[in-house]
Tab-separated table of C-alpha atoms in Angstrom:
chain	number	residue	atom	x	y	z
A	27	UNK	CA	51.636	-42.417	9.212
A	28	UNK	CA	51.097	-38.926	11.085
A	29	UNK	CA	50.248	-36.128	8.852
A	30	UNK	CA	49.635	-32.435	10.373
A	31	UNK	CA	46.784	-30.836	7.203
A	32	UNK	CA	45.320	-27.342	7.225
A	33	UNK	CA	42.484	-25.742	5.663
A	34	UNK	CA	44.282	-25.354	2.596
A	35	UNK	CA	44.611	-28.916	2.057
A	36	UNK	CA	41.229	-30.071	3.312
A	37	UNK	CA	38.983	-27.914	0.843
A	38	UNK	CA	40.650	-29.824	-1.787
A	39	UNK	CA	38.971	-33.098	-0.440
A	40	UNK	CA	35.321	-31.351	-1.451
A	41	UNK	CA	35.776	-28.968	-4.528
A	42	UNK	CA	37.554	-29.599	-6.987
A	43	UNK	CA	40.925	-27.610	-7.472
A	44	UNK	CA	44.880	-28.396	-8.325
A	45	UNK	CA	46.190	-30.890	-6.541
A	46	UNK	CA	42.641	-32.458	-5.452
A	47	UNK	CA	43.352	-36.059	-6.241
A	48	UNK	CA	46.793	-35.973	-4.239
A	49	UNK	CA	45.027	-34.272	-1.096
A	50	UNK	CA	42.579	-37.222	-1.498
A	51	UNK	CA	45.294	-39.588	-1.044
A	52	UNK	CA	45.415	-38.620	2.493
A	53	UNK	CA	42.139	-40.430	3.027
A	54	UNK	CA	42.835	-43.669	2.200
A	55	UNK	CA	42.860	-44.589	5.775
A	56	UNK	CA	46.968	-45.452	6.107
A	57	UNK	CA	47.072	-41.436	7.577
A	58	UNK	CA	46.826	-40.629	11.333
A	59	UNK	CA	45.714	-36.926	10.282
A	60	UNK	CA	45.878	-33.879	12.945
A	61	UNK	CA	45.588	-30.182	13.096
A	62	UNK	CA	45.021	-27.207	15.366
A	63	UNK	CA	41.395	-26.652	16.466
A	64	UNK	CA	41.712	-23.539	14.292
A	65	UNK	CA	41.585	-25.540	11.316
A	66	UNK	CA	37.378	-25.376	11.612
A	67	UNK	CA	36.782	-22.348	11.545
A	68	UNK	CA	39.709	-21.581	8.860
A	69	UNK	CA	37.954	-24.457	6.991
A	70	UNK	CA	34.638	-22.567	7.026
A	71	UNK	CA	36.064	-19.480	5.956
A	72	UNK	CA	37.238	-20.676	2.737
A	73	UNK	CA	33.653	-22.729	2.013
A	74	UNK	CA	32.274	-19.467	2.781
A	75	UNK	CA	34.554	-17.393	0.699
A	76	UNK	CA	33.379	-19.820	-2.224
A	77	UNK	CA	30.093	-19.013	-1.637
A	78	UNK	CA	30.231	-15.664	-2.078
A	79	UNK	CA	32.064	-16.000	-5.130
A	80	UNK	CA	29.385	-18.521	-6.394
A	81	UNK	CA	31.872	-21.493	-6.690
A	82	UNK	CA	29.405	-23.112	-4.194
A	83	UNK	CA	25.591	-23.141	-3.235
A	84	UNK	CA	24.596	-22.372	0.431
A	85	UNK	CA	23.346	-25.724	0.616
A	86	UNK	CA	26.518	-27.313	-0.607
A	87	UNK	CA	28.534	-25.370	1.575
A	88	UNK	CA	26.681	-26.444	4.584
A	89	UNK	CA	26.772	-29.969	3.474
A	90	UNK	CA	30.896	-29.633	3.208
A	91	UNK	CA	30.856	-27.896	6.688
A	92	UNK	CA	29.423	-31.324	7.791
A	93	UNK	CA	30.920	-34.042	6.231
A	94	UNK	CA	34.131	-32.360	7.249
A	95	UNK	CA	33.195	-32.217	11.250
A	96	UNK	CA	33.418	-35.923	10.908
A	97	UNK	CA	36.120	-36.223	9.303
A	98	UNK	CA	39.055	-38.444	11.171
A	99	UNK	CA	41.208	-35.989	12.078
A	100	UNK	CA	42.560	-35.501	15.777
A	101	UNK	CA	41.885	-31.785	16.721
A	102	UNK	CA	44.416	-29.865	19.019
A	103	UNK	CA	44.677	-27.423	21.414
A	104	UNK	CA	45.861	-23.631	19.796
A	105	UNK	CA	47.242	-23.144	23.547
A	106	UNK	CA	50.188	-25.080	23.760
A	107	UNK	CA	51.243	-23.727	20.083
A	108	UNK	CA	50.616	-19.970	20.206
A	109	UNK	CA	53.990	-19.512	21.548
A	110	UNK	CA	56.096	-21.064	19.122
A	111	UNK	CA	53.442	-20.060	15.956
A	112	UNK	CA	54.642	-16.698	16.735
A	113	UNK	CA	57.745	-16.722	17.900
A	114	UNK	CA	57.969	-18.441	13.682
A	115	UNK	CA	55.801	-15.709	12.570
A	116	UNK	CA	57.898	-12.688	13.431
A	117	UNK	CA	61.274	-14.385	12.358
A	118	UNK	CA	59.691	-15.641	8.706
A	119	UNK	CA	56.816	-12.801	8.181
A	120	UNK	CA	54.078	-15.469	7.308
A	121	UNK	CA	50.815	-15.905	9.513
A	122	UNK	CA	50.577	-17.113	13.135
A	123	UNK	CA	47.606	-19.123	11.587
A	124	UNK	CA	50.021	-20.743	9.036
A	125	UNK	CA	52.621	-21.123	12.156
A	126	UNK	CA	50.051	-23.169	14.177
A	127	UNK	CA	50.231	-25.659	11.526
A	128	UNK	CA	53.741	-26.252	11.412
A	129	UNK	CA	54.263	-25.785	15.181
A	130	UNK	CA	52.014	-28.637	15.644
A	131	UNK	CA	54.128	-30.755	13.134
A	132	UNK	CA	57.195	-30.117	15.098
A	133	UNK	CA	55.740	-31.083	18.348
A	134	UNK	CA	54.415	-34.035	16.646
A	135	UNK	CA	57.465	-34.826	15.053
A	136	UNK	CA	55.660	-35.573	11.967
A	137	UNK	CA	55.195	-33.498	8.533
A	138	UNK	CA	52.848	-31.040	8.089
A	139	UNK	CA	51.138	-31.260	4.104
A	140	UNK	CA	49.866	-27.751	2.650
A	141	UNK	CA	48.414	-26.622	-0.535
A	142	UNK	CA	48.940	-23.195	1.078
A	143	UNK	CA	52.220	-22.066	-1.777
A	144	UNK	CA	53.528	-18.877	-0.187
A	145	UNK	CA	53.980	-20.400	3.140
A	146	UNK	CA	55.289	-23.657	1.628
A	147	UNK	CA	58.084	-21.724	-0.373
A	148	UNK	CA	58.914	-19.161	2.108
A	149	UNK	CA	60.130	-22.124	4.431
A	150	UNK	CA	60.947	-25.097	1.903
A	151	UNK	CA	65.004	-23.935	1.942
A	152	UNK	CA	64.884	-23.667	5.849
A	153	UNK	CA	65.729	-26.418	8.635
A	154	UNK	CA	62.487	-26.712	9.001
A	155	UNK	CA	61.688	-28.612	5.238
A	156	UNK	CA	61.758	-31.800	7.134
A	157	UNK	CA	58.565	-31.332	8.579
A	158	UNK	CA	57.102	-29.635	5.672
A	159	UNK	CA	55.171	-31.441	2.386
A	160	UNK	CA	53.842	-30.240	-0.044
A	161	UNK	CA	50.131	-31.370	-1.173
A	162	UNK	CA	51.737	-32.232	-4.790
A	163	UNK	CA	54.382	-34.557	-3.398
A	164	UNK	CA	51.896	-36.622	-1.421
């Protein structure tokens, strides 16, 4: 089954937070996962905010930032999405990041599963629902 994640979701897989072991359900190898090239670097943002905070050691951090790279996940283009991500930005007021996400889902036809709450309840009573899930209903 097709899944669209972001870096909200993914983190989950390597520290432990809320919602950890239902993100980890996604990797039981029944999910086709996908996201927006920008998921990487978005990804190493939030390892690296964690290190500064101490949550994680430099080491460990680097360690995440590799297991993840090899991670099954089909990376796309941010091209073919930027239009529509904000195009949905300026109508809802949440992120052209958080837009790629859900842009991709669309074009995908497919759901897109956050842990990312604001963007998940600003859009959970819209037309768009059916192509959003949230982590804790995996």
């Amino acid at each position: 089954m097709k899944k669209v994640i972001d870096a909200s979701l993914a983190v989950k897989w390597y520290v432990a937070e809320n919602y950890t072991a239902e993100a980890e359900k996604l990797l039981d190898g029944s999910f086709d996962l996908h996201a927006p090239e920008l998921i990487i670097p978005e990804f190493g943002s939030i390892i690296w905010k964690k290190i500064r905070i101490k949550d994680l050691t430099a080491p460990e951090g680097s360690q995440i930032i590799d297991v993840f790279r090899k991670q099954k996940i089909t990376f796309h283009s941010h091209a073919p999405l930027a239009k529509v991500a904000f195009t949905g930005a300026q109508m809802t007021g949440q992120t052209v990041y958080d837009w790629s996400y859900l842009a991709l889902a669309v074009s995908l036809d497919c759901e897109f599963v956050t842990a990312d709450e604001r963007f998940y309840k600003a859009l959970e009573k819209t037309r768009l629902k059916k192509h959003l899930l949230w982590v804790g209903d995996i």
